């Protein structure tokens, strides 16, 4: 069967940018910058981009294009042994976990679009989010029941995701023409509004004023690397899947550079929109920015909405800017969410030869089912634990393994020759040095730091039993699922026997 193809190379670039640019840019980056040295954070961030993010992105794009298959089959062909498939299945199992909670955040966003119409949180955004919307219980062990509005949002999210990728890269190609430019335009609108509000400049000061001493803290460096991986969507098997639909003559290094820098620029702009708004909130309420929640769900669903409720110009202005913000989050997140599903589906279809549309439907249903735990009243706790562990462990170890396979077993020089041969931008020997030494070593250091941290004290103060189930347990399950899919017979094994 002939392989699907992107409508054009620029559609591929758009889709890859769509995957990379997501919630990570809007709420993770500004929060990380703020917590890790403000303007000084840009140094570790760019070092991480150049020494790990970009080299890995180019590596994954080259692998996908070369082997014209999703991650598991690509690694199998690369290592010339069935066992190598596991290096592809483990990221896919990991990304399945990620999309199951990424979809929940989008479900909250759907709920907030609705609540924006009445500015329902005006009397207190914190109580509104945790109490009314999430109806959060006191501990992860108390699940409460299903939260019906969130469940409805979750079903809507999955229908949306299914719709976007039901016809593979053809439908993705049509959707990303909207889901990439629209949130960027909305972000710029929010940014301009933010910067013209009173107090905005104090917020920007918080964001950008450098605290150089932070550069001596190794955890700040770890945070920069973590941010780069999550943000670029590398190590999840997605970029391999996306580039497997590229033709032989595509220019991987040039595309990689465009994708990586667009992603960082959008993060940088998001920082202005967020901190300008926080500065305004400080100005109008007197609460200092350092006492506000400036990262994660608390930023998007508590602090930012609180600022919207303070906007001058009356309720309609507030409604319009709230809708703009949540619509931005939704369109920002959707193409990241469906890229994960597309990565998983590509892996399955390439190995088992299944019908693509049916596989899309099955994975979407499984993703919905897998995310049900997060739609309970204890959902936020589980999301927090699972997110922390899969990002700290799976992602980092996958990175190290990929570097070893490509750099040492297959040969970094061979892959570099391969992608340079169809490129106008030639990557020098430095790329090999990164993939063989610098990237895996920096990953190893970060991993050890995380391990020490997590063993030293219970993450976020949760009881150990929950960390064992939602943290280590989930990590273990993804490893096992990776093995199961590796040993299952695929279409090539059946043809061979
Ligand atoms: N890169 C996305 C973001 O920054 O929000 C998140 C993401 C998408 C992570 C796809 C992982 C992934 F596979």
GROMACS .gro file of C-alpha atoms and ligand atoms in nm:
model
  510
    1UNK     CA    1   0.000   0.000   0.000
    2UNK     CA    2   0.125   0.348  -0.079
    3UNK     CA    3   0.220   0.556   0.224
    4UNK     CA    4   0.014   0.862   0.310
    5UNK     CA    5   0.179   1.196   0.229
    6UNK     CA    6   0.150   1.547   0.365
    7UNK     CA    7  -0.029   1.781   0.123
    8UNK     CA    8   0.292   1.987   0.110
    9UNK     CA    9   0.612   2.041   0.302
   10UNK     CA   10   0.479   2.355   0.463
   11UNK     CA   11   0.179   2.163   0.593
   12UNK     CA   12   0.419   1.921   0.756
   13UNK     CA   13   0.601   2.210   0.922
   14UNK     CA   14   0.270   2.356   1.041
   15UNK     CA   15   0.163   2.021   1.186
   16UNK     CA   16   0.493   1.977   1.367
   17UNK     CA   17   0.474   2.330   1.505
   18UNK     CA   18   0.115   2.254   1.608
   19UNK     CA   19   0.237   1.954   1.804
   20UNK     CA   20   0.516   2.143   1.970
   21UNK     CA   21   0.324   2.457   2.052
   22UNK     CA   22   0.074   2.374   2.322
   23UNK     CA   23  -0.007   2.427   2.685
   24UNK     CA   24   0.363   2.390   2.755
   25UNK     CA   25   0.429   2.723   2.584
   26UNK     CA   26   0.142   2.915   2.739
   27UNK     CA   27   0.166   2.813   3.099
   28UNK     CA   28   0.473   2.602   3.153
   29UNK     CA   29   0.737   2.824   2.998
   30UNK     CA   30   0.647   3.155   3.168
   31UNK     CA   31   0.621   2.980   3.505
   32UNK     CA   32   0.953   2.806   3.459
   33UNK     CA   33   1.127   3.124   3.355
   34UNK     CA   34   0.991   3.307   3.656
   35UNK     CA   35   1.086   3.037   3.905
   36UNK     CA   36   1.429   2.976   3.762
   37UNK     CA   37   1.599   3.309   3.740
   38UNK     CA   38   1.378   3.524   3.513
   39UNK     CA   39   1.586   3.663   3.227
   40UNK     CA   40   1.881   3.449   3.335
   41UNK     CA   41   1.676   3.136   3.259
   42UNK     CA   42   1.711   3.209   2.887
   43UNK     CA   43   2.074   3.096   2.905
   44UNK     CA   44   2.015   2.737   3.026
   45UNK     CA   45   1.706   2.729   2.806
   46UNK     CA   46   1.903   2.805   2.490
   47UNK     CA   47   2.188   2.580   2.591
   48UNK     CA   48   1.932   2.300   2.636
   49UNK     CA   49   1.779   2.381   2.300
   50UNK     CA   50   2.111   2.365   2.118
   51UNK     CA   51   2.269   2.075   2.302
   52UNK     CA   52   1.967   1.848   2.333
   53UNK     CA   53   1.637   1.974   2.192
   54UNK     CA   54   1.742   2.057   1.839
   55UNK     CA   55   1.980   1.758   1.797
   56UNK     CA   56   1.709   1.518   1.914
   57UNK     CA   57   1.447   1.679   1.695
   58UNK     CA   58   1.668   1.648   1.388
   59UNK     CA   59   1.748   1.290   1.484
   60UNK     CA   60   1.382   1.190   1.515
   61UNK     CA   61   1.282   1.367   1.195
   62UNK     CA   62   1.564   1.192   1.010
   63UNK     CA   63   1.470   0.849   1.147
   64UNK     CA   64   1.105   0.887   1.049
   65UNK     CA   65   1.187   1.002   0.700
   66UNK     CA   66   1.454   0.739   0.641
   67UNK     CA   67   1.248   0.440   0.748
   68UNK     CA   68   0.909   0.571   0.641
   69UNK     CA   69   0.747   0.422   0.947
   70UNK     CA   70   0.625   0.503   1.297
   71UNK     CA   71   0.865   0.480   1.591
   72UNK     CA   72   0.854   0.102   1.669
   73UNK     CA   73   0.902  -0.017   1.311
   74UNK     CA   74   1.161   0.251   1.245
   75UNK     CA   75   1.377   0.138   1.539
   76UNK     CA   76   1.331  -0.225   1.441
   77UNK     CA   77   1.461  -0.148   1.093
   78UNK     CA   78   1.739   0.064   1.232
   79UNK     CA   79   1.860  -0.200   1.480
   80UNK     CA   80   1.781  -0.487   1.241
   81UNK     CA   81   1.622  -0.682   1.529
   82UNK     CA   82   1.268  -0.713   1.649
   83UNK     CA   83   1.371  -0.630   2.005
   84UNK     CA   84   1.458  -0.274   1.902
   85UNK     CA   85   1.089  -0.209   1.846
   86UNK     CA   86   1.061  -0.160   2.218
   87UNK     CA   87   1.245   0.170   2.192
   88UNK     CA   88   0.951   0.284   1.986
   89UNK     CA   89   0.671   0.123   2.184
   90UNK     CA   90   0.776   0.259   2.519
   91UNK     CA   91   0.743   0.624   2.409
   92UNK     CA   92   0.408   0.543   2.253
   93UNK     CA   93   0.282   0.386   2.576
   94UNK     CA   94   0.411   0.694   2.757
   95UNK     CA   95   0.244   0.933   2.520
   96UNK     CA   96  -0.081   0.743   2.562
   97UNK     CA   97  -0.067   0.826   2.932
   98UNK     CA   98   0.014   1.186   2.854
   99UNK     CA   99  -0.271   1.236   2.611
  100UNK     CA  100  -0.515   1.083   2.859
  101UNK     CA  101  -0.449   1.370   3.099
  102UNK     CA  102  -0.376   1.636   2.839
  103UNK     CA  103  -0.735   1.573   2.723
  104UNK     CA  104  -0.862   1.639   3.074
  105UNK     CA  105  -0.703   1.981   3.076
  106UNK     CA  106  -0.885   2.049   2.755
  107UNK     CA  107  -1.205   1.925   2.919
  108UNK     CA  108  -1.157   2.186   3.193
  109UNK     CA  109  -1.102   2.442   2.920
  110UNK     CA  110  -1.434   2.351   2.757
  111UNK     CA  111  -1.600   2.403   3.093
  112UNK     CA  112  -1.435   2.741   3.131
  113UNK     CA  113  -1.548   2.853   2.788
  114UNK     CA  114  -1.899   2.796   2.915
  115UNK     CA  115  -1.837   2.967   3.248
  116UNK     CA  116  -1.677   3.264   3.071
  117UNK     CA  117  -2.016   3.360   2.936
  118UNK     CA  118  -2.127   3.457   3.286
  119UNK     CA  119  -1.781   3.525   3.434
  120UNK     CA  120  -1.887   3.265   3.688
  121UNK     CA  121  -1.566   3.292   3.891
  122UNK     CA  122  -1.592   3.666   3.966
  123UNK     CA  123  -1.655   3.616   4.334
  124UNK     CA  124  -1.340   3.409   4.390
  125UNK     CA  125  -1.145   3.225   4.123
  126UNK     CA  126  -0.963   2.986   4.352
  127UNK     CA  127  -1.270   2.846   4.524
  128UNK     CA  128  -1.443   2.836   4.192
  129UNK     CA  129  -1.177   2.618   4.028
  130UNK     CA  130  -1.104   2.373   4.307
  131UNK     CA  131  -1.444   2.377   4.471
  132UNK     CA  132  -1.707   2.424   4.204
  133UNK     CA  133  -1.543   2.308   3.885
  134UNK     CA  134  -1.318   2.027   4.006
  135UNK     CA  135  -1.502   1.957   4.334
  136UNK     CA  136  -1.169   1.838   4.456
  137UNK     CA  137  -1.166   1.586   4.742
  138UNK     CA  138  -0.916   1.596   5.026
  139UNK     CA  139  -0.682   1.326   4.899
  140UNK     CA  140  -0.604   1.108   4.595
  141UNK     CA  141  -0.751   0.812   4.783
  142UNK     CA  142  -1.094   0.971   4.796
  143UNK     CA  143  -1.210   0.956   4.438
  144UNK     CA  144  -1.555   1.097   4.510
  145UNK     CA  145  -1.750   1.027   4.197
  146UNK     CA  146  -1.732   1.123   3.833
  147UNK     CA  147  -1.747   1.492   3.773
  148UNK     CA  148  -2.020   1.510   3.511
  149UNK     CA  149  -1.943   1.846   3.344
  150UNK     CA  150  -1.577   1.745   3.319
  151UNK     CA  151  -1.678   1.411   3.175
  152UNK     CA  152  -1.888   1.589   2.913
  153UNK     CA  153  -1.589   1.809   2.832
  154UNK     CA  154  -1.373   1.501   2.803
  155UNK     CA  155  -1.608   1.332   2.559
  156UNK     CA  156  -1.623   1.654   2.354
  157UNK     CA  157  -1.242   1.670   2.350
  158UNK     CA  158  -1.210   1.316   2.221
  159UNK     CA  159  -1.476   1.368   1.956
  160UNK     CA  160  -1.283   1.675   1.848
  161UNK     CA  161  -0.952   1.484   1.841
  162UNK     CA  162  -1.111   1.198   1.648
  163UNK     CA  163  -1.258   1.439   1.397
  164UNK     CA  164  -0.923   1.608   1.334
  165UNK     CA  165  -0.734   1.290   1.255
  166UNK     CA  166  -1.005   1.058   1.124
  167UNK     CA  167  -0.855   1.067   0.775
  168UNK     CA  168  -0.492   1.064   0.880
  169UNK     CA  169  -0.255   1.328   0.757
  170UNK     CA  170  -0.506   1.454   0.504
  171UNK     CA  171  -0.746   1.576   0.769
  172UNK     CA  172  -0.460   1.685   0.997
  173UNK     CA  173  -0.330   1.897   0.710
  174UNK     CA  174  -0.662   2.081   0.679
  175UNK     CA  175  -0.702   2.135   1.052
  176UNK     CA  176  -0.356   2.271   1.128
  177UNK     CA  177  -0.411   2.556   0.884
  178UNK     CA  178  -0.643   2.684   1.158
  179UNK     CA  179  -0.515   2.541   1.483
  180UNK     CA  180  -0.166   2.686   1.439
  181UNK     CA  181  -0.231   3.047   1.331
  182UNK     CA  182  -0.550   3.104   1.532
  183UNK     CA  183  -0.403   3.056   1.882
  184UNK     CA  184  -0.095   3.258   1.785
  185UNK     CA  185  -0.317   3.544   1.672
  186UNK     CA  186  -0.521   3.518   1.992
  187UNK     CA  187  -0.201   3.514   2.197
  188UNK     CA  188  -0.082   3.831   2.026
  189UNK     CA  189  -0.417   3.999   2.096
  190UNK     CA  190  -0.397   3.897   2.461
  191UNK     CA  191  -0.037   4.012   2.473
  192UNK     CA  192  -0.117   4.357   2.335
  193UNK     CA  193  -0.409   4.395   2.573
  194UNK     CA  194  -0.188   4.288   2.863
  195UNK     CA  195   0.093   4.528   2.781
  196UNK     CA  196  -0.143   4.824   2.762
  197UNK     CA  197  -0.290   4.762   3.107
  198UNK     CA  198  -0.173   4.953   3.415
  199UNK     CA  199   0.097   4.769   3.608
  200UNK     CA  200   0.194   4.554   3.309
  201UNK     CA  201   0.555   4.668   3.312
  202UNK     CA  202   0.606   4.552   3.668
  203UNK     CA  203   0.491   4.209   3.559
  204UNK     CA  204   0.734   4.211   3.267
  205UNK     CA  205   1.005   4.308   3.511
  206UNK     CA  206   0.936   3.996   3.713
  207UNK     CA  207   0.951   3.787   3.398
  208UNK     CA  208   1.270   3.927   3.255
  209UNK     CA  209   1.484   4.069   3.532
  210UNK     CA  210   1.773   3.827   3.557
  211UNK     CA  211   1.878   3.656   3.875
  212UNK     CA  212   2.223   3.542   3.770
  213UNK     CA  213   2.296   3.346   4.086
  214UNK     CA  214   2.035   3.093   3.977
  215UNK     CA  215   2.272   2.980   3.703
  216UNK     CA  216   2.479   2.810   3.970
  217UNK     CA  217   2.186   2.593   4.070
  218UNK     CA  218   2.190   2.265   3.880
  219UNK     CA  219   1.814   2.223   3.927
  220UNK     CA  220   1.761   2.530   3.713
  221UNK     CA  221   1.950   2.357   3.434
  222UNK     CA  222   1.744   2.043   3.481
  223UNK     CA  223   1.427   2.251   3.456
  224UNK     CA  224   1.550   2.403   3.130
  225UNK     CA  225   1.614   2.064   2.972
  226UNK     CA  226   1.280   1.928   3.094
  227UNK     CA  227   1.102   2.228   2.948
  228UNK     CA  228   1.271   2.187   2.611
  229UNK     CA  229   1.179   1.817   2.574
  230UNK     CA  230   0.816   1.855   2.670
  231UNK     CA  231   0.782   2.165   2.463
  232UNK     CA  232   0.936   2.028   2.145
  233UNK     CA  233   0.731   1.705   2.162
  234UNK     CA  234   1.050   1.502   2.114
  235UNK     CA  235   1.094   1.156   2.269
  236UNK     CA  236   0.724   1.070   2.230
  237UNK     CA  237   0.745   0.904   1.891
  238UNK     CA  238   0.543   1.184   1.737
  239UNK     CA  239   0.808   1.357   1.533
  240UNK     CA  240   0.914   1.019   1.393
  241UNK     CA  241   0.556   0.946   1.285
  242UNK     CA  242   0.504   1.292   1.136
  243UNK     CA  243   0.824   1.284   0.934
  244UNK     CA  244   0.751   0.933   0.809
  245UNK     CA  245   0.494   1.092   0.578
  246UNK     CA  246   0.761   1.312   0.419
  247UNK     CA  247   0.905   1.239   0.077
  248UNK     CA  248   1.267   1.130   0.030
  249UNK     CA  249   1.393   1.474  -0.076
  250UNK     CA  250   1.263   1.667   0.228
  251UNK     CA  251   1.514   1.888   0.406
  252UNK     CA  252   1.521   1.769   0.767
  253UNK     CA  253   1.772   2.012   0.925
  254UNK     CA  254   1.606   2.321   0.777
  255UNK     CA  255   1.261   2.203   0.886
  256UNK     CA  256   1.390   2.117   1.232
  257UNK     CA  257   1.539   2.462   1.280
  258UNK     CA  258   1.215   2.631   1.175
  259UNK     CA  259   1.007   2.412   1.409
  260UNK     CA  260   1.238   2.456   1.708
  261UNK     CA  261   1.276   2.831   1.682
  262UNK     CA  262   0.907   2.897   1.615
  263UNK     CA  263   0.829   2.701   1.928
  264UNK     CA  264   1.069   2.903   2.141
  265UNK     CA  265   0.957   3.237   2.001
  266UNK     CA  266   0.595   3.155   2.081
  267UNK     CA  267   0.692   3.060   2.438
  268UNK     CA  268   0.873   3.390   2.472
  269UNK     CA  269   0.570   3.587   2.351
  270UNK     CA  270   0.341   3.393   2.584
  271UNK     CA  271   0.556   3.514   2.872
  272UNK     CA  272   0.467   3.875   2.787
  273UNK     CA  273   0.095   3.800   2.771
  274UNK     CA  274   0.104   3.614   3.102
  275UNK     CA  275   0.330   3.847   3.301
  276UNK     CA  276   0.178   4.164   3.163
  277UNK     CA  277  -0.154   4.035   3.291
  278UNK     CA  278  -0.012   3.933   3.629
  279UNK     CA  279   0.138   4.279   3.666
  280UNK     CA  280  -0.205   4.425   3.605
  281UNK     CA  281  -0.359   4.189   3.861
  282UNK     CA  282  -0.100   4.298   4.116
  283UNK     CA  283  -0.176   4.660   4.036
  284UNK     CA  284  -0.550   4.621   4.077
  285UNK     CA  285  -0.567   4.386   4.376
  286UNK     CA  286  -0.250   4.467   4.564
  287UNK     CA  287  -0.157   4.097   4.580
  288UNK     CA  288   0.210   4.059   4.495
  289UNK     CA  289   0.306   3.847   4.196
  290UNK     CA  290   0.532   3.638   4.416
  291UNK     CA  291   0.225   3.536   4.614
  292UNK     CA  292   0.031   3.430   4.304
  293UNK     CA  293   0.027   3.091   4.137
  294UNK     CA  294   0.222   3.146   3.818
  295UNK     CA  295   0.254   2.797   3.679
  296UNK     CA  296   0.045   2.501   3.579
  297UNK     CA  297  -0.331   2.471   3.611
  298UNK     CA  298  -0.337   2.735   3.884
  299UNK     CA  299  -0.209   2.995   3.638
  300UNK     CA  300  -0.459   2.917   3.364
  301UNK     CA  301  -0.764   2.843   3.574
  302UNK     CA  302  -0.719   3.060   3.883
  303UNK     CA  303  -0.480   3.352   3.842
  304UNK     CA  304  -0.545   3.444   3.480
  305UNK     CA  305  -0.926   3.427   3.517
  306UNK     CA  306  -0.897   3.644   3.828
  307UNK     CA  307  -0.719   3.906   3.619
  308UNK     CA  308  -0.988   3.885   3.350
  309UNK     CA  309  -1.251   3.964   3.611
  310UNK     CA  310  -1.065   4.287   3.690
  311UNK     CA  311  -1.044   4.413   3.333
  312UNK     CA  312  -1.175   4.765   3.283
  313UNK     CA  313  -1.461   4.823   3.038
  314UNK     CA  314  -1.744   4.622   3.189
  315UNK     CA  315  -1.860   4.265   3.185
  316UNK     CA  316  -1.871   4.223   2.809
  317UNK     CA  317  -1.510   4.314   2.771
  318UNK     CA  318  -1.429   4.065   3.044
  319UNK     CA  319  -1.635   3.796   2.877
  320UNK     CA  320  -1.472   3.856   2.541
  321UNK     CA  321  -1.117   3.840   2.677
  322UNK     CA  322  -1.195   3.533   2.885
  323UNK     CA  323  -1.340   3.359   2.581
  324UNK     CA  324  -1.033   3.463   2.383
  325UNK     CA  325  -0.804   3.314   2.645
  326UNK     CA  326  -0.979   2.980   2.674
  327UNK     CA  327  -1.028   2.951   2.300
  328UNK     CA  328  -0.655   3.009   2.269
  329UNK     CA  329  -0.583   2.728   2.516
  330UNK     CA  330  -0.819   2.495   2.334
  331UNK     CA  331  -0.677   2.558   1.989
  332UNK     CA  332  -0.327   2.556   2.130
  333UNK     CA  333  -0.378   2.218   2.291
  334UNK     CA  334  -0.582   2.035   2.032
  335UNK     CA  335  -0.307   1.987   1.774
  336UNK     CA  336  -0.067   1.871   2.044
  337UNK     CA  337  -0.324   1.620   2.165
  338UNK     CA  338  -0.403   1.477   1.826
  339UNK     CA  339  -0.038   1.459   1.729
  340UNK     CA  340   0.008   1.213   2.014
  341UNK     CA  341  -0.280   1.000   1.891
  342UNK     CA  342  -0.146   1.015   1.537
  343UNK     CA  343   0.194   0.896   1.665
  344UNK     CA  344   0.036   0.597   1.840
  345UNK     CA  345  -0.191   0.511   1.546
  346UNK     CA  346   0.100   0.527   1.301
  347UNK     CA  347   0.297   0.285   1.519
  348UNK     CA  348   0.007   0.039   1.532
  349UNK     CA  349  -0.086   0.061   1.164
  350UNK     CA  350   0.275   0.020   1.052
  351UNK     CA  351   0.329  -0.289   1.264
  352UNK     CA  352  -0.004  -0.466   1.241
  353UNK     CA  353  -0.129  -0.342   0.904
  354UNK     CA  354  -0.463  -0.242   1.059
  355UNK     CA  355  -0.713  -0.015   0.895
  356UNK     CA  356  -0.616   0.342   0.986
  357UNK     CA  357  -0.960   0.485   1.048
  358UNK     CA  358  -1.066   0.200   1.274
  359UNK     CA  359  -0.739   0.228   1.463
  360UNK     CA  360  -0.795   0.600   1.515
  361UNK     CA  361  -1.140   0.529   1.657
  362UNK     CA  362  -1.009   0.253   1.884
  363UNK     CA  363  -0.722   0.463   2.021
  364UNK     CA  364  -0.955   0.757   2.087
  365UNK     CA  365  -1.195   0.532   2.279
  366UNK     CA  366  -0.907   0.383   2.475
  367UNK     CA  367  -0.770   0.731   2.551
  368UNK     CA  368  -1.109   0.839   2.679
  369UNK     CA  369  -1.134   0.529   2.897
  370UNK     CA  370  -0.777   0.570   3.023
  371UNK     CA  371  -0.848   0.929   3.125
  372UNK     CA  372  -1.156   0.849   3.335
  373UNK     CA  373  -0.959   0.849   3.659
  374UNK     CA  374  -0.873   1.213   3.596
  375UNK     CA  375  -1.242   1.293   3.556
  376UNK     CA  376  -1.315   1.193   3.916
  377UNK     CA  377  -1.316   1.443   4.198
  378UNK     CA  378  -0.960   1.342   4.285
  379UNK     CA  379  -0.851   1.382   3.923
  380UNK     CA  380  -0.620   1.677   3.976
  381UNK     CA  381  -0.407   1.484   4.228
  382UNK     CA  382  -0.363   1.189   3.997
  383UNK     CA  383  -0.284   1.416   3.708
  384UNK     CA  384  -0.018   1.589   3.912
  385UNK     CA  385   0.146   1.263   4.019
  386UNK     CA  386   0.134   1.086   3.684
  387UNK     CA  387   0.253   1.394   3.495
  388UNK     CA  388   0.548   1.435   3.726
  389UNK     CA  389   0.666   1.077   3.701
  390UNK     CA  390   0.630   1.012   3.331
  391UNK     CA  391   0.803   1.337   3.250
  392UNK     CA  392   1.084   1.288   3.498
  393UNK     CA  393   1.158   0.927   3.425
  394UNK     CA  394   1.014   0.790   3.102
  395UNK     CA  395   1.099   1.088   2.893
  396UNK     CA  396   1.453   1.122   3.017
  397UNK     CA  397   1.538   0.752   2.998
  398UNK     CA  398   1.387   0.724   2.651
  399UNK     CA  399   1.616   1.009   2.549
  400UNK     CA  400   1.924   0.831   2.679
  401UNK     CA  401   1.828   0.502   2.511
  402UNK     CA  402   1.756   0.671   2.177
  403UNK     CA  403   2.094   0.847   2.188
  404UNK     CA  404   2.276   0.523   2.258
  405UNK     CA  405   2.102   0.335   1.978
  406UNK     CA  406   2.148   0.606   1.721
  407UNK     CA  407   2.483   0.740   1.834
  408UNK     CA  408   2.666   0.422   1.921
  409UNK     CA  409   2.490   0.121   1.769
  410UNK     CA  410   2.367   0.258   1.440
  411UNK     CA  411   2.622   0.535   1.405
  412UNK     CA  412   2.562   0.908   1.442
  413UNK     CA  413   2.788   0.974   1.143
  414UNK     CA  414   2.569   0.761   0.916
  415UNK     CA  415   2.254   0.941   1.016
  416UNK     CA  416   2.422   1.280   0.976
  417UNK     CA  417   2.539   1.192   0.625
  418UNK     CA  418   2.186   1.080   0.549
  419UNK     CA  419   2.006   1.399   0.651
  420UNK     CA  420   2.277   1.629   0.521
  421UNK     CA  421   2.252   1.471   0.176
  422UNK     CA  422   1.913   1.632   0.105
  423UNK     CA  423   1.970   1.954   0.292
  424UNK     CA  424   2.087   2.303   0.218
  425UNK     CA  425   2.184   2.347   0.580
  426UNK     CA  426   2.464   2.105   0.654
  427UNK     CA  427   2.504   2.001   1.015
  428UNK     CA  428   2.864   1.965   1.124
  429UNK     CA  429   3.034   1.711   1.341
  430UNK     CA  430   2.900   1.893   1.648
  431UNK     CA  431   2.567   1.717   1.596
  432UNK     CA  432   2.736   1.379   1.641
  433UNK     CA  433   2.912   1.498   1.954
  434UNK     CA  434   2.579   1.611   2.096
  435UNK     CA  435   2.398   1.285   2.023
  436UNK     CA  436   2.683   1.062   2.139
  437UNK     CA  437   2.800   1.248   2.448
  438UNK     CA  438   2.643   1.576   2.549
  439UNK     CA  439   2.273   1.494   2.519
  440UNK     CA  440   2.280   1.153   2.695
  441UNK     CA  441   2.513   1.276   2.967
  442UNK     CA  442   2.304   1.580   3.045
  443UNK     CA  443   1.997   1.357   3.054
  444UNK     CA  444   2.168   1.120   3.292
  445UNK     CA  445   2.260   1.401   3.531
  446UNK     CA  446   1.905   1.532   3.532
  447UNK     CA  447   1.766   1.187   3.593
  448UNK     CA  448   1.987   1.130   3.893
  449UNK     CA  449   1.889   1.471   4.031
  450UNK     CA  450   1.522   1.386   3.997
  451UNK     CA  451   1.573   1.050   4.158
  452UNK     CA  452   1.751   1.198   4.457
  453UNK     CA  453   1.476   1.457   4.493
  454UNK     CA  454   1.196   1.205   4.478
  455UNK     CA  455   1.363   0.968   4.721
  456UNK     CA  456   1.449   1.246   4.963
  457UNK     CA  457   1.097   1.370   5.011
  458UNK     CA  458   0.748   1.269   4.903
  459UNK     CA  459   0.654   1.464   4.592
  460UNK     CA  460   0.412   1.746   4.676
  461UNK     CA  461   0.355   1.584   5.015
  462UNK     CA  462   0.142   1.298   4.884
  463UNK     CA  463   0.122   0.969   5.075
  464UNK     CA  464   0.372   0.714   4.952
  465UNK     CA  465   0.108   0.463   4.843
  466UNK     CA  466  -0.031   0.705   4.585
  467UNK     CA  467   0.313   0.786   4.453
  468UNK     CA  468   0.382   0.417   4.416
  469UNK     CA  469   0.063   0.359   4.219
  470UNK     CA  470   0.043   0.678   4.013
  471UNK     CA  471   0.417   0.732   3.984
  472UNK     CA  472   0.631   0.421   3.981
  473UNK     CA  473   0.332   0.196   3.896
  474UNK     CA  474   0.246   0.390   3.583
  475UNK     CA  475   0.612   0.399   3.476
  476UNK     CA  476   0.628   0.021   3.515
  477UNK     CA  477   0.305  -0.036   3.324
  478UNK     CA  478   0.431   0.166   3.027
  479UNK     CA  479   0.749  -0.042   3.023
  480UNK     CA  480   0.552  -0.367   3.027
  481UNK     CA  481   0.306  -0.250   2.764
  482UNK     CA  482   0.606  -0.160   2.550
  483UNK     CA  483   0.733  -0.518   2.583
  484UNK     CA  484   0.396  -0.672   2.506
  485UNK     CA  485   0.360  -0.477   2.184
  486UNK     CA  486   0.715  -0.567   2.089
  487UNK     CA  487   0.662  -0.942   2.119
  488UNK     CA  488   0.321  -0.945   1.952
  489UNK     CA  489   0.335  -1.068   1.596
  490UNK     CA  490   0.310  -0.797   1.334
  491UNK     CA  491   0.236  -0.818   0.964
  492UNK     CA  492   0.602  -0.877   0.878
  493UNK     CA  493   0.637  -1.164   1.125
  494UNK     CA  494   0.330  -1.335   0.984
  495UNK     CA  495   0.451  -1.292   0.629
  496UNK     CA  496   0.789  -1.433   0.723
  497UNK     CA  497   0.655  -1.749   0.891
  498LIG     N1  498   0.459   2.006   2.320
  498LIG     C1  499   0.331   2.018   2.381
  498LIG     C2  500   0.325   2.140   2.467
  498LIG     O1  501   0.426   2.210   2.483
  498LIG     O2  502   0.220   2.166   2.522
  498LIG     C3  503   0.293   1.905   2.466
  498LIG     C4  504   0.315   1.773   2.411
  498LIG     C5  505   0.261   1.737   2.289
  498LIG     C6  506   0.390   1.686   2.480
  498LIG     C7  507   0.283   1.616   2.240
  498LIG     C8  508   0.410   1.563   2.431
  498LIG     C9  509   0.357   1.530   2.313
  498LIG     F1  510   0.378   1.411   2.268
   0.00000   0.00000   0.00000
